[in-house]
């Protein structure tokens, strides 16, 4: 809240100063910016470069430039996707002039955001892709990253599940680490997000309103990312939000209402199939004289049908933008209320934002003030019910008269709860009340001062913050079977997070026509302070009895980063561009000996189409070669603590005390540490070719890259007695990543009445671990993923010369009819014995090739669009079938009847104790998905004398999936399919009104 009070007087002062400045000159230029069809273009840039004055058009395409003197000026109008227009206008008093712009499919003159500055697209030296709001994924988006899913080559975005507000796994070029973070750095309006989770929020990004976002800029190669140094090994995503306009206030209101349905359910046996199987084994007993037939019920219960529902959501946004006495502003607010497919699951978000952009001292001082905030409330449905619904006996009724809330539960002969039986799925949901609240506020004040005596030199100051807190409570009543041993539970949680950002840098841009050169230099300093405080509370049972007492009232995690950075871009003859960057980062996460990391990069661009032998070509619009090399770093990750290089001790829990005589004593245990812990670094080589044909009607890019990560921050096994644990986070190992990306965009039809555009991208990526131990060991491997059902069974490993997370399994043997033989595997090493030496690495969750396709067809005011994605070479482990699809699960020795996956009909396996590690369960999960299809009608102005506009949109998301994989969904973040919350198929009707 202090930030609000500090900003308030500053904003008032700035508005007053800008008012006086505006009154010093009296002439003005106003008008409209129109597209090729005569419709207004909101958000277009209008500039008088000689005066350093600029503004943007409002929702009605209107603009106003004030404080002008009389005379003739060159006015430049630009808009993303359109060719800039230069027009000379004579200003005298209050002058009015309209401008028209024409489409430019390739956007070569588009100004894109890069690290600590901007650049024209045609002058880029790094691998950079920009996606603007007009190209976002259509339909409802709860979190920002969903807007660019499938839109950027080399960027793979997988929504973690179908839970409302849940996050996504974002991978740029596959990720370059094993145990450190593979997430990209996300920077919103100059505020870098620390990556710290917000407790009791389904996802930190869910507290950002996607409706406020204008563009995404994805930095992929080291020349583009190295200026961000330590946090850029996995790429950088720059998010720019919408800003204020000019002229009179413009109000925009949008609403979308949707219904979500379960697109696909897990295939399990029906009640009749279970009855038939059990009745076919009338003598099977779970105890002497007690047959399974006697346990059968008379119901036909579809447990998945009971726990899922059709879910409603509404998303409403209101914004107002304009210009108050020469100060552009935008104020926005939004409210999202979304039900989950799982009963009781719910997510709501209230958000707001203010952006003010005053210009002072005849535009020598440009100020951007951004303030965003959000409040979320969640009721987390109990996802344990998903697995229970697959396993629970469908012949039983959901309800029974008993002491467990009258929900049917498996009981022993004495009436007590069977501890080895699954719990009633409905009871798991209805008897667990898990609520969470989260608040987040982030923003910054950016000052850009152009020196009067040297206008090419700019001083830039960026002061930002990101604060959040999350609180929650869980209540389970005493009679609930899920917590019967403790008579229910009552717990609460609270955590707060804070990030402070201070950046100051100089930038200098100078054209020297005499030597046909341009110099662009940047040098600066950054300070970043991140902390998180977690408060510990006692837990109780539902009757008020104490269960656990915390050892400490709270715990504080904190890390700091100090940075120095610079960039120099030299352009000769507008054909040859040389770019170099350097960043030095010092992190509190590492020991003093390795605290500082140095991250250089160099890039070279050759505009081949500007050479004399191609300059006159009418068909070739762009041909640009890019070469780059750079080094980036990594310090983040769930397993990389803030103090892993320090010797430290942890207090025992209250349930782990030592007894001496009749007294119990607390103790402190040392943890493993590496006093020489240092940066993980990634070196990247990139070669790219940008192309454009026929005036930009066809354009795209081809990139090939090679990344090598060394000094991996890895969690490895260590010999007993060498440290204070059997595992240690240390710098060991290397990994290589090779890949290629290709994009093609084609404006097939461009007329006044019809526009038809296509976009296609394809990416190839292959990762390989080249070393995992301090001393070379070709057979070294470290566990990377366990399965459910067995005890301590690891199915995925990081291993030398393998793709990270590859499956380590036995090679299944089949009979003449293609049926797998239970427990029969190939003797791969030929020693006559089947044991762990016969396991082999087989496939991995990593896709080899991913593609994205989108098309948009417009006829007059109607637009039909769709987007598809495909993934090839990715495999999943079917843990649903391996755990549930066996005879011993259906007729359990625990004295219960369970359901099974339909795969049981294919295998007939009796027991899974020796089948879990069969490669039979590693399935091809390649897929083709239609993410959405949308039909919209843009009515334009709906009243003659008013600037009221209307657009109506109908949309369907998750339209279809084509895959050989028979599970719920082939797209998984970890490659192990067990209790996936199904992704919904959503039908949406949206309305957008502008005033």
Tab-separated table of C-alpha atoms in Angstrom, residues 3-409:
chain	number	residue	atom	x	y	z
A	3	UNK	CA	3.491	2.381	-3.164
A	4	UNK	CA	0.019	3.804	-3.742
A	5	UNK	CA	0.568	6.632	-1.273
A	6	UNK	CA	3.969	7.459	-2.724
A	7	UNK	CA	2.709	7.532	-6.282
A	8	UNK	CA	-0.362	9.617	-5.573
A	9	UNK	CA	1.329	13.026	-4.993
A	10	UNK	CA	3.781	12.307	-7.800
A	11	UNK	CA	0.985	11.702	-10.254
A	12	UNK	CA	-0.836	14.872	-9.249
A	13	UNK	CA	2.349	16.879	-9.641
A	14	UNK	CA	3.025	15.427	-13.048
A	15	UNK	CA	-0.472	16.174	-14.272
A	16	UNK	CA	-0.216	19.775	-13.078
A	17	UNK	CA	3.185	20.244	-14.751
A	18	UNK	CA	1.974	18.726	-17.994
A	19	UNK	CA	-1.053	21.017	-17.955
A	20	UNK	CA	1.161	24.106	-17.765
A	21	UNK	CA	3.394	22.752	-20.500
A	22	UNK	CA	0.413	22.129	-22.769
A	23	UNK	CA	-0.831	25.708	-22.360
A	24	UNK	CA	2.495	27.225	-23.444
A	25	UNK	CA	1.671	26.556	-27.133
A	26	UNK	CA	-1.757	26.857	-28.706
A	27	UNK	CA	-1.910	25.080	-32.085
A	28	UNK	CA	-2.951	21.450	-32.436
A	29	UNK	CA	-3.378	18.667	-34.973
A	30	UNK	CA	-6.285	16.249	-34.747
A	31	UNK	CA	-7.823	13.648	-36.989
A	32	UNK	CA	-8.368	9.965	-37.580
A	33	UNK	CA	-6.297	7.012	-38.790
A	34	UNK	CA	-8.165	4.643	-41.107
A	35	UNK	CA	-7.312	1.239	-42.555
A	36	UNK	CA	-7.603	0.189	-46.192
A	37	UNK	CA	-11.364	-0.352	-45.825
A	38	UNK	CA	-12.016	3.010	-44.161
A	39	UNK	CA	-12.475	1.565	-40.671
A	40	UNK	CA	-10.762	3.317	-37.735
A	41	UNK	CA	-7.494	1.885	-36.365
A	42	UNK	CA	-7.210	2.090	-32.570
A	43	UNK	CA	-3.704	2.093	-31.132
A	44	UNK	CA	-1.979	3.519	-34.217
A	45	UNK	CA	1.101	5.665	-33.553
A	46	UNK	CA	1.117	9.284	-34.779
A	47	UNK	CA	4.473	11.087	-34.601
A	48	UNK	CA	6.083	14.392	-35.466
A	49	UNK	CA	9.673	13.230	-35.188
A	50	UNK	CA	11.213	16.685	-35.651
A	51	UNK	CA	9.470	17.836	-32.465
A	52	UNK	CA	9.730	14.553	-30.590
A	53	UNK	CA	5.938	14.504	-30.182
A	54	UNK	CA	3.832	11.389	-30.454
A	55	UNK	CA	0.490	9.913	-29.468
A	56	UNK	CA	-1.693	6.912	-30.229
A	57	UNK	CA	-5.216	6.736	-31.571
A	58	UNK	CA	-8.172	5.857	-29.380
A	59	UNK	CA	-10.740	3.124	-29.989
A	60	UNK	CA	-12.435	5.309	-32.629
A	61	UNK	CA	-9.154	5.847	-34.462
A	62	UNK	CA	-8.950	9.468	-33.303
A	63	UNK	CA	-5.843	11.341	-32.203
A	64	UNK	CA	-4.822	14.817	-31.071
A	65	UNK	CA	-1.374	16.414	-30.843
A	66	UNK	CA	-1.312	19.616	-28.818
A	67	UNK	CA	1.259	22.258	-27.984
A	68	UNK	CA	2.305	22.842	-31.603
A	69	UNK	CA	3.503	26.018	-33.217
A	70	UNK	CA	2.210	27.059	-36.630
A	71	UNK	CA	4.093	25.655	-39.633
A	72	UNK	CA	4.581	22.587	-41.806
A	73	UNK	CA	5.483	19.244	-40.237
A	74	UNK	CA	6.153	15.725	-41.462
A	75	UNK	CA	3.728	13.412	-39.680
A	76	UNK	CA	4.459	9.672	-39.518
A	77	UNK	CA	1.635	7.218	-38.901
A	78	UNK	CA	2.425	3.577	-38.124
A	79	UNK	CA	0.559	0.514	-36.958
A	80	UNK	CA	1.594	-3.106	-36.500
A	81	UNK	CA	0.935	-4.944	-39.761
A	82	UNK	CA	0.677	-1.769	-41.863
A	83	UNK	CA	3.157	0.198	-43.932
A	84	UNK	CA	4.127	3.469	-42.196
A	85	UNK	CA	2.690	6.591	-43.861
A	86	UNK	CA	4.620	9.896	-44.077
A	87	UNK	CA	2.553	13.000	-44.817
A	88	UNK	CA	3.348	16.723	-44.677
A	89	UNK	CA	0.704	18.756	-42.860
A	90	UNK	CA	0.464	22.535	-42.476
A	91	UNK	CA	-0.591	23.411	-38.951
A	92	UNK	CA	-2.355	26.661	-38.202
A	93	UNK	CA	-4.505	26.885	-35.094
A	94	UNK	CA	-6.634	23.806	-34.574
A	95	UNK	CA	-5.891	21.756	-37.704
A	96	UNK	CA	-7.671	18.552	-38.733
A	97	UNK	CA	-6.199	15.898	-41.022
A	98	UNK	CA	-7.030	12.220	-41.581
A	99	UNK	CA	-4.534	9.489	-42.518
A	100	UNK	CA	-4.921	6.177	-44.327
A	101	UNK	CA	-2.547	3.213	-44.027
A	102	UNK	CA	-2.222	0.055	-46.096
A	103	UNK	CA	-1.398	-3.477	-44.931
A	104	UNK	CA	2.213	-4.622	-44.798
A	105	UNK	CA	2.102	-8.364	-44.284
A	106	UNK	CA	5.740	-8.663	-43.280
A	107	UNK	CA	5.906	-5.700	-40.851
A	108	UNK	CA	9.567	-4.956	-41.561
A	109	UNK	CA	9.262	-1.454	-40.109
A	110	UNK	CA	7.516	-2.668	-36.996
A	111	UNK	CA	9.239	-1.527	-33.813
A	112	UNK	CA	9.652	-4.444	-31.433
A	113	UNK	CA	10.632	-4.492	-27.789
A	114	UNK	CA	14.062	-5.932	-26.990
A	115	UNK	CA	16.076	-6.003	-23.773
A	116	UNK	CA	16.407	-2.436	-22.466
A	117	UNK	CA	15.215	-0.787	-25.666
A	118	UNK	CA	13.461	-1.190	-28.992
A	119	UNK	CA	14.513	-1.960	-32.569
A	120	UNK	CA	12.942	-2.116	-35.985
A	121	UNK	CA	12.179	-5.654	-37.034
A	122	UNK	CA	14.318	-5.302	-40.168
A	123	UNK	CA	17.389	-4.483	-38.029
A	124	UNK	CA	17.236	-7.370	-35.564
A	125	UNK	CA	20.362	-9.448	-35.037
A	126	UNK	CA	18.845	-12.033	-32.719
A	127	UNK	CA	16.123	-14.655	-33.073
A	128	UNK	CA	13.031	-12.730	-31.951
A	129	UNK	CA	9.327	-13.321	-32.571
A	130	UNK	CA	6.561	-10.847	-31.769
A	131	UNK	CA	2.880	-11.749	-31.439
A	132	UNK	CA	0.444	-8.844	-31.232
A	133	UNK	CA	-3.110	-8.853	-29.891
A	134	UNK	CA	-4.673	-9.264	-33.341
A	135	UNK	CA	-2.870	-12.625	-33.694
A	136	UNK	CA	-3.615	-14.023	-30.217
A	137	UNK	CA	-5.382	-17.334	-29.778
A	138	UNK	CA	-9.112	-16.750	-29.921
A	139	UNK	CA	-11.539	-17.616	-27.158
A	140	UNK	CA	-11.307	-17.331	-23.366
A	141	UNK	CA	-7.827	-17.230	-21.840
A	142	UNK	CA	-7.483	-17.405	-18.061
A	143	UNK	CA	-3.717	-16.927	-18.032
A	144	UNK	CA	-1.509	-14.901	-20.408
A	145	UNK	CA	0.617	-17.676	-21.914
A	146	UNK	CA	-2.487	-19.306	-23.413
A	147	UNK	CA	-2.710	-16.396	-25.866
A	148	UNK	CA	0.374	-17.510	-27.839
A	149	UNK	CA	0.018	-21.286	-27.672
A	150	UNK	CA	1.167	-22.689	-31.021
A	151	UNK	CA	1.946	-19.225	-32.405
A	152	UNK	CA	5.744	-19.097	-32.016
A	153	UNK	CA	8.171	-21.603	-33.572
A	154	UNK	CA	10.320	-23.277	-30.963
A	155	UNK	CA	7.956	-22.387	-28.105
A	156	UNK	CA	5.996	-25.283	-26.603
A	157	UNK	CA	3.231	-24.396	-24.130
A	158	UNK	CA	1.389	-27.203	-22.334
A	159	UNK	CA	-1.440	-26.362	-19.960
A	160	UNK	CA	-0.798	-28.395	-16.827
A	161	UNK	CA	-4.392	-29.601	-16.559
A	162	UNK	CA	-7.996	-28.525	-16.980
A	163	UNK	CA	-8.197	-26.919	-13.527
A	164	UNK	CA	-9.362	-23.280	-13.747
A	165	UNK	CA	-6.521	-20.780	-13.455
A	166	UNK	CA	-3.846	-23.470	-13.608
A	167	UNK	CA	-0.486	-22.640	-15.135
A	168	UNK	CA	1.377	-23.979	-18.130
A	169	UNK	CA	4.728	-25.517	-18.795
A	170	UNK	CA	6.515	-23.096	-21.120
A	171	UNK	CA	9.571	-24.358	-22.975
A	172	UNK	CA	11.595	-22.296	-25.448
A	173	UNK	CA	13.762	-24.581	-27.571
A	174	UNK	CA	13.255	-27.464	-25.195
A	175	UNK	CA	14.915	-26.164	-22.062
A	176	UNK	CA	18.609	-26.332	-21.273
A	177	UNK	CA	18.750	-27.722	-17.725
A	178	UNK	CA	18.028	-30.839	-15.682
A	179	UNK	CA	17.345	-29.823	-12.084
A	180	UNK	CA	17.515	-26.047	-12.424
A	181	UNK	CA	14.550	-24.187	-13.866
A	182	UNK	CA	13.657	-24.616	-17.542
A	183	UNK	CA	11.143	-21.782	-17.409
A	184	UNK	CA	11.783	-18.620	-19.421
A	185	UNK	CA	12.256	-15.248	-17.782
A	186	UNK	CA	9.034	-13.237	-18.017
A	187	UNK	CA	9.236	-9.434	-18.027
A	188	UNK	CA	6.025	-7.386	-17.899
A	189	UNK	CA	6.419	-3.711	-18.853
A	190	UNK	CA	9.998	-3.780	-17.613
A	191	UNK	CA	9.253	-5.686	-14.384
A	192	UNK	CA	11.057	-9.061	-14.357
A	193	UNK	CA	9.053	-11.703	-12.505
A	194	UNK	CA	11.143	-13.672	-10.035
A	195	UNK	CA	9.407	-16.998	-10.713
A	196	UNK	CA	8.457	-17.389	-7.049
A	197	UNK	CA	5.241	-19.335	-6.588
A	198	UNK	CA	2.278	-17.640	-4.934
A	199	UNK	CA	0.750	-19.991	-2.398
A	200	UNK	CA	-2.988	-20.616	-2.620
A	201	UNK	CA	-3.090	-19.372	-6.213
A	202	UNK	CA	-3.298	-22.046	-8.925
A	203	UNK	CA	-0.587	-20.220	-10.897
A	204	UNK	CA	1.353	-16.935	-10.398
A	205	UNK	CA	0.445	-15.806	-13.921
A	206	UNK	CA	-3.256	-16.305	-13.159
A	207	UNK	CA	-3.106	-12.962	-11.342
A	208	UNK	CA	-2.406	-11.180	-14.648
A	209	UNK	CA	-5.422	-10.251	-16.751
A	210	UNK	CA	-4.789	-11.395	-20.366
A	211	UNK	CA	-7.152	-8.664	-21.583
A	212	UNK	CA	-4.562	-6.018	-20.578
A	213	UNK	CA	-1.862	-7.426	-22.861
A	214	UNK	CA	-0.901	-5.794	-26.176
A	215	UNK	CA	2.088	-7.850	-27.376
A	216	UNK	CA	4.371	-10.760	-26.549
A	217	UNK	CA	7.989	-10.626	-27.708
A	218	UNK	CA	9.872	-13.912	-27.433
A	219	UNK	CA	13.685	-13.751	-27.321
A	220	UNK	CA	15.165	-17.121	-28.219
A	221	UNK	CA	18.853	-17.007	-29.083
A	222	UNK	CA	21.727	-15.813	-26.895
A	223	UNK	CA	22.308	-12.577	-28.831
A	224	UNK	CA	18.755	-11.542	-27.961
A	225	UNK	CA	18.735	-12.891	-24.394
A	226	UNK	CA	22.303	-12.476	-23.085
A	227	UNK	CA	21.667	-8.910	-21.946
A	228	UNK	CA	19.398	-10.528	-19.328
A	229	UNK	CA	22.324	-12.751	-18.353
A	230	UNK	CA	21.714	-15.038	-15.425
A	231	UNK	CA	18.061	-15.720	-16.027
A	232	UNK	CA	18.046	-16.086	-19.820
A	233	UNK	CA	19.266	-19.642	-20.535
A	234	UNK	CA	15.695	-20.702	-21.261
A	235	UNK	CA	14.688	-17.640	-23.264
A	236	UNK	CA	12.898	-14.439	-22.368
A	237	UNK	CA	9.252	-13.419	-22.867
A	238	UNK	CA	8.623	-9.666	-22.866
A	239	UNK	CA	4.983	-8.725	-22.252
A	240	UNK	CA	3.810	-5.230	-23.141
A	241	UNK	CA	0.440	-4.110	-21.815
A	242	UNK	CA	-1.988	-1.684	-23.396
A	243	UNK	CA	-1.345	2.022	-22.968
A	244	UNK	CA	-3.370	5.223	-23.075
A	245	UNK	CA	-4.501	6.982	-26.233
A	246	UNK	CA	-5.253	10.536	-27.282
A	247	UNK	CA	-8.321	12.693	-27.605
A	248	UNK	CA	-11.584	12.194	-25.809
A	249	UNK	CA	-12.087	9.312	-23.390
A	250	UNK	CA	-12.905	6.011	-25.072
A	251	UNK	CA	-14.678	3.280	-23.146
A	252	UNK	CA	-14.451	-0.367	-24.123
A	253	UNK	CA	-16.475	-3.174	-22.600
A	254	UNK	CA	-16.094	-6.855	-23.382
A	255	UNK	CA	-17.853	-9.867	-21.983
A	256	UNK	CA	-17.545	-13.555	-22.751
A	257	UNK	CA	-19.670	-16.319	-21.310
A	258	UNK	CA	-18.786	-19.937	-21.758
A	259	UNK	CA	-19.813	-23.485	-20.952
A	260	UNK	CA	-17.116	-26.117	-20.530
A	261	UNK	CA	-17.688	-29.841	-20.924
A	262	UNK	CA	-15.513	-32.901	-20.365
A	263	UNK	CA	-13.964	-33.594	-23.758
A	264	UNK	CA	-12.923	-37.161	-22.912
A	265	UNK	CA	-13.051	-39.476	-19.917
A	266	UNK	CA	-10.767	-42.307	-18.919
A	267	UNK	CA	-11.885	-45.668	-20.278
A	268	UNK	CA	-12.663	-48.038	-17.413
A	269	UNK	CA	-14.857	-51.109	-17.109
A	270	UNK	CA	-18.583	-50.764	-16.581
A	271	UNK	CA	-20.484	-52.140	-13.605
A	272	UNK	CA	-21.796	-55.052	-15.704
A	273	UNK	CA	-18.277	-55.907	-16.889
A	274	UNK	CA	-17.033	-55.975	-13.288
A	275	UNK	CA	-19.964	-58.158	-12.218
A	276	UNK	CA	-19.368	-60.503	-15.122
A	277	UNK	CA	-15.664	-60.874	-14.342
A	278	UNK	CA	-16.207	-61.495	-10.620
A	279	UNK	CA	-19.056	-63.929	-11.242
A	280	UNK	CA	-16.825	-65.832	-13.645
A	281	UNK	CA	-14.543	-66.455	-10.655
A	282	UNK	CA	-17.119	-67.656	-8.075
A	283	UNK	CA	-14.567	-69.416	-5.884
A	284	UNK	CA	-12.101	-66.543	-5.629
A	285	UNK	CA	-11.660	-65.584	-1.960
A	286	UNK	CA	-10.080	-62.656	-0.167
A	287	UNK	CA	-10.177	-64.536	3.147
A	288	UNK	CA	-11.035	-68.055	4.138
A	289	UNK	CA	-14.697	-68.682	3.304
A	290	UNK	CA	-15.207	-65.139	2.012
A	291	UNK	CA	-15.695	-64.796	-1.728
A	292	UNK	CA	-15.454	-61.688	-3.864
A	293	UNK	CA	-18.901	-62.448	-5.307
A	294	UNK	CA	-20.369	-61.596	-1.907
A	295	UNK	CA	-18.877	-58.084	-2.145
A	296	UNK	CA	-20.633	-57.162	-5.399
A	297	UNK	CA	-23.215	-54.401	-5.274
A	298	UNK	CA	-26.356	-53.905	-7.342
A	299	UNK	CA	-25.725	-50.357	-8.560
A	300	UNK	CA	-24.480	-49.089	-11.916
A	301	UNK	CA	-22.446	-46.095	-10.841
A	302	UNK	CA	-20.395	-44.015	-13.249
A	303	UNK	CA	-18.059	-42.350	-10.776
A	304	UNK	CA	-16.575	-40.041	-13.385
A	305	UNK	CA	-20.057	-38.849	-14.251
A	306	UNK	CA	-20.670	-38.049	-10.581
A	307	UNK	CA	-17.516	-36.023	-9.943
A	308	UNK	CA	-17.567	-33.967	-13.170
A	309	UNK	CA	-20.035	-31.348	-14.330
A	310	UNK	CA	-20.614	-28.829	-17.084
A	311	UNK	CA	-18.870	-25.673	-15.903
A	312	UNK	CA	-19.903	-22.068	-16.519
A	313	UNK	CA	-17.548	-19.100	-16.748
A	314	UNK	CA	-17.968	-15.394	-17.300
A	315	UNK	CA	-15.173	-12.932	-18.054
A	316	UNK	CA	-15.959	-9.204	-18.080
A	317	UNK	CA	-13.578	-6.325	-18.768
A	318	UNK	CA	-14.049	-2.565	-18.817
A	319	UNK	CA	-11.426	-0.031	-19.824
A	320	UNK	CA	-11.232	3.702	-20.417
A	321	UNK	CA	-8.397	5.385	-22.261
A	322	UNK	CA	-7.779	8.890	-23.438
A	323	UNK	CA	-5.721	11.999	-22.890
A	324	UNK	CA	-6.084	14.396	-19.984
A	325	UNK	CA	-4.364	17.717	-20.650
A	326	UNK	CA	-1.742	16.045	-22.796
A	327	UNK	CA	-1.266	13.051	-20.483
A	328	UNK	CA	-2.262	9.706	-22.052
A	329	UNK	CA	-3.906	7.320	-19.610
A	330	UNK	CA	-5.634	3.977	-19.478
A	331	UNK	CA	-7.703	2.591	-16.625
A	332	UNK	CA	-8.982	-0.981	-16.737
A	333	UNK	CA	-10.841	-3.446	-14.573
A	334	UNK	CA	-11.859	-7.035	-15.017
A	335	UNK	CA	-13.756	-9.795	-13.272
A	336	UNK	CA	-13.508	-13.494	-14.069
A	337	UNK	CA	-15.665	-16.162	-12.439
A	338	UNK	CA	-14.897	-19.688	-13.609
A	339	UNK	CA	-16.177	-23.042	-12.432
A	340	UNK	CA	-14.038	-26.150	-12.798
A	341	UNK	CA	-15.158	-29.419	-14.328
A	342	UNK	CA	-14.499	-31.100	-10.975
A	343	UNK	CA	-17.287	-30.576	-8.453
A	344	UNK	CA	-16.725	-27.636	-6.044
A	345	UNK	CA	-13.753	-26.403	-8.098
A	346	UNK	CA	-13.929	-22.641	-8.665
A	347	UNK	CA	-11.652	-19.735	-9.519
A	348	UNK	CA	-12.467	-16.020	-9.509
A	349	UNK	CA	-10.283	-13.010	-10.213
A	350	UNK	CA	-10.836	-9.272	-9.842
A	351	UNK	CA	-8.146	-7.188	-11.536
A	352	UNK	CA	-7.391	-3.561	-12.189
A	353	UNK	CA	-4.737	-1.476	-13.857
A	354	UNK	CA	-3.702	2.135	-14.339
A	355	UNK	CA	-1.237	3.413	-16.928
A	356	UNK	CA	-0.230	7.068	-17.156
A	357	UNK	CA	2.297	8.391	-19.680
A	358	UNK	CA	3.042	12.113	-19.174
A	359	UNK	CA	5.556	13.902	-21.396
A	360	UNK	CA	7.373	16.912	-19.931
A	361	UNK	CA	9.910	19.541	-20.987
A	362	UNK	CA	8.827	19.529	-24.654
A	363	UNK	CA	8.921	15.746	-24.663
A	364	UNK	CA	12.479	15.503	-23.404
A	365	UNK	CA	11.225	13.651	-20.339
A	366	UNK	CA	8.968	10.675	-20.990
A	367	UNK	CA	7.391	9.000	-18.003
A	368	UNK	CA	5.458	5.736	-17.944
A	369	UNK	CA	3.679	4.814	-14.738
A	370	UNK	CA	2.189	1.320	-14.611
A	371	UNK	CA	0.217	-0.142	-11.761
A	372	UNK	CA	-1.543	-3.514	-11.900
A	373	UNK	CA	-3.259	-5.542	-9.210
A	374	UNK	CA	-5.421	-8.619	-8.820
A	375	UNK	CA	-7.314	-10.522	-6.149
A	376	UNK	CA	-8.146	-14.190	-6.602
A	377	UNK	CA	-10.303	-16.586	-4.656
A	378	UNK	CA	-10.197	-20.326	-5.225
A	379	UNK	CA	-12.064	-23.352	-4.008
A	380	UNK	CA	-9.764	-26.223	-4.884
A	381	UNK	CA	-11.677	-29.370	-5.714
A	382	UNK	CA	-10.007	-32.472	-4.285
A	383	UNK	CA	-8.087	-33.902	-7.269
A	384	UNK	CA	-7.579	-37.172	-5.358
A	385	UNK	CA	-11.145	-37.914	-6.407
A	386	UNK	CA	-10.001	-38.225	-10.034
A	387	UNK	CA	-7.853	-41.283	-9.340
A	388	UNK	CA	-10.446	-42.683	-6.939
A	389	UNK	CA	-13.173	-42.394	-9.585
A	390	UNK	CA	-11.135	-44.580	-11.934
A	391	UNK	CA	-10.597	-47.269	-9.288
A	392	UNK	CA	-13.752	-47.304	-7.169
A	393	UNK	CA	-16.180	-50.213	-7.592
A	394	UNK	CA	-18.969	-49.191	-10.036
A	395	UNK	CA	-21.343	-51.819	-8.604
A	396	UNK	CA	-21.649	-49.833	-5.370
A	397	UNK	CA	-24.042	-46.992	-4.644
A	398	UNK	CA	-22.453	-43.636	-3.735
A	399	UNK	CA	-24.327	-43.550	-0.446
A	400	UNK	CA	-24.826	-45.804	2.573
A	401	UNK	CA	-26.006	-45.400	6.138
A	402	UNK	CA	-22.847	-45.178	8.227
A	403	UNK	CA	-20.727	-42.932	10.433
A	404	UNK	CA	-18.711	-41.560	7.474
A	405	UNK	CA	-21.143	-38.897	6.356
A	406	UNK	CA	-23.417	-41.547	4.834
A	407	UNK	CA	-21.043	-42.066	1.916
A	408	UNK	CA	-20.358	-45.691	1.007
A	409	UNK	CA	-16.925	-46.807	2.197
